[in-house]
């Protein structure tokens, strides 16, 4: 029986890593995660902990290695960005394919920070992620549906880098969404260079796709 813990490290600023998560990282023999995520986890690692740095091409191989370490009886932690219940399914599936028992330690999501910055309540909001390898067209249909329904605020993660805010707003207008509708584009939330722009869908559509960080959340307030 192999075991691992997935610790969600928050949206960037290390102050948003929970005490629980930091404690579990500090006890780990092996810590795996994408390099940006490890930036938050590393300061808590114990001396000598093995760090498995992942990127898109090597992630399967690094997770295989993490699973082998778990089979050797090592304490293995895989770190996830933000919260692990938010747009993290593909990573969790990869871990579950390799490890028998996976404990999940939630964290603070970028969508919570975006909701706080926009001053909106979760119970009056819906969340749609386009940030996935497969199925984003279906999610885009959902986004259009909910925006037309106009009953709730919609929080949306774009898809780096082919469906970023400008391209997304163009597609929304093609689908019949009013270009005068408000949208706030939050970038790099909790980092020193964080920014938030209140604009209209039509104005956002005129911006350049290259104007946006991969760390971008869009909030469409209920009209
Ligand atoms: C694969 S999703 C993971 C989300 C993460 N599990 C969470 O709860 O924040 C990655 C996307 O989340 C958004 N994101 C994550 N951190 C962010 C931040 N600090 N500021 C703005 N957007 C962020 C971006 O849209 C990014 O492309």
PDB file of C-alpha atoms in Angstrom, residues 114 117-120 154-156 158 165 169 181-187 189 195-201 204 212 216-221:
ATOM      1  CA  UNK A 114     -10.198  37.132  -6.888  1.00  0.00           C
ATOM      2  CA  UNK A 117     -10.570  41.634  -4.566  1.00  0.00           C
ATOM      3  CA  UNK A 118     -13.851  41.923  -6.532  1.00  0.00           C
ATOM      4  CA  UNK A 119     -15.929  41.957  -3.345  1.00  0.00           C
ATOM      5  CA  UNK A 120     -18.231  39.134  -4.448  1.00  0.00           C
ATOM      6  CA  UNK A 154     -18.964  34.177 -12.998  1.00  0.00           C
ATOM      7  CA  UNK A 155     -15.326  33.558 -12.067  1.00  0.00           C
ATOM      8  CA  UNK A 156     -13.336  32.142 -14.983  1.00  0.00           C
ATOM      9  CA  UNK A 158      -8.659  31.391 -19.076  1.00  0.00           C
ATOM     10  CA  UNK A 165      -8.801  37.325 -21.929  1.00  0.00           C
ATOM     11  CA  UNK A 169     -13.906  38.166 -24.937  1.00  0.00           C
ATOM     12  CA  UNK A 181     -20.899  43.799 -19.957  1.00  0.00           C
ATOM     13  CA  UNK A 182     -18.336  44.405 -17.220  1.00  0.00           C
ATOM     14  CA  UNK A 183     -15.351  42.170 -16.619  1.00  0.00           C
ATOM     15  CA  UNK A 184     -12.462  42.480 -14.169  1.00  0.00           C
ATOM     16  CA  UNK A 185      -9.146  40.940 -15.144  1.00  0.00           C
ATOM     17  CA  UNK A 186      -7.004  40.050 -12.128  1.00  0.00           C
ATOM     18  CA  UNK A 187      -3.371  39.155 -12.776  1.00  0.00           C
ATOM     19  CA  UNK A 189      -2.857  37.834  -7.432  1.00  0.00           C
ATOM     20  CA  UNK A 195      -2.942  44.047 -10.936  1.00  0.00           C
ATOM     21  CA  UNK A 196      -6.701  44.286 -11.453  1.00  0.00           C
ATOM     22  CA  UNK A 197      -8.344  46.016 -14.414  1.00  0.00           C
ATOM     23  CA  UNK A 198     -12.066  46.860 -14.471  1.00  0.00           C
ATOM     24  CA  UNK A 199     -13.132  46.967 -18.091  1.00  0.00           C
ATOM     25  CA  UNK A 200     -15.878  45.963 -20.550  1.00  0.00           C
ATOM     26  CA  UNK A 201     -15.898  42.771 -22.614  1.00  0.00           C
ATOM     27  CA  UNK A 204     -10.898  43.636 -23.289  1.00  0.00           C
ATOM     28  CA  UNK A 212      -1.657  38.715 -20.090  1.00  0.00           C
ATOM     29  CA  UNK A 216      -4.950  35.499 -14.766  1.00  0.00           C
ATOM     30  CA  UNK A 217      -8.475  35.233 -13.326  1.00  0.00           C
ATOM     31  CA  UNK A 218     -11.494  36.914 -14.898  1.00  0.00           C
ATOM     32  CA  UNK A 219     -14.562  37.990 -12.910  1.00  0.00           C
ATOM     33  CA  UNK A 220     -17.803  38.769 -14.743  1.00  0.00           C
ATOM     34  CA  UNK A 221     -20.054  40.470 -12.188  1.00  0.00           C
TER      35      UNK A 221
END
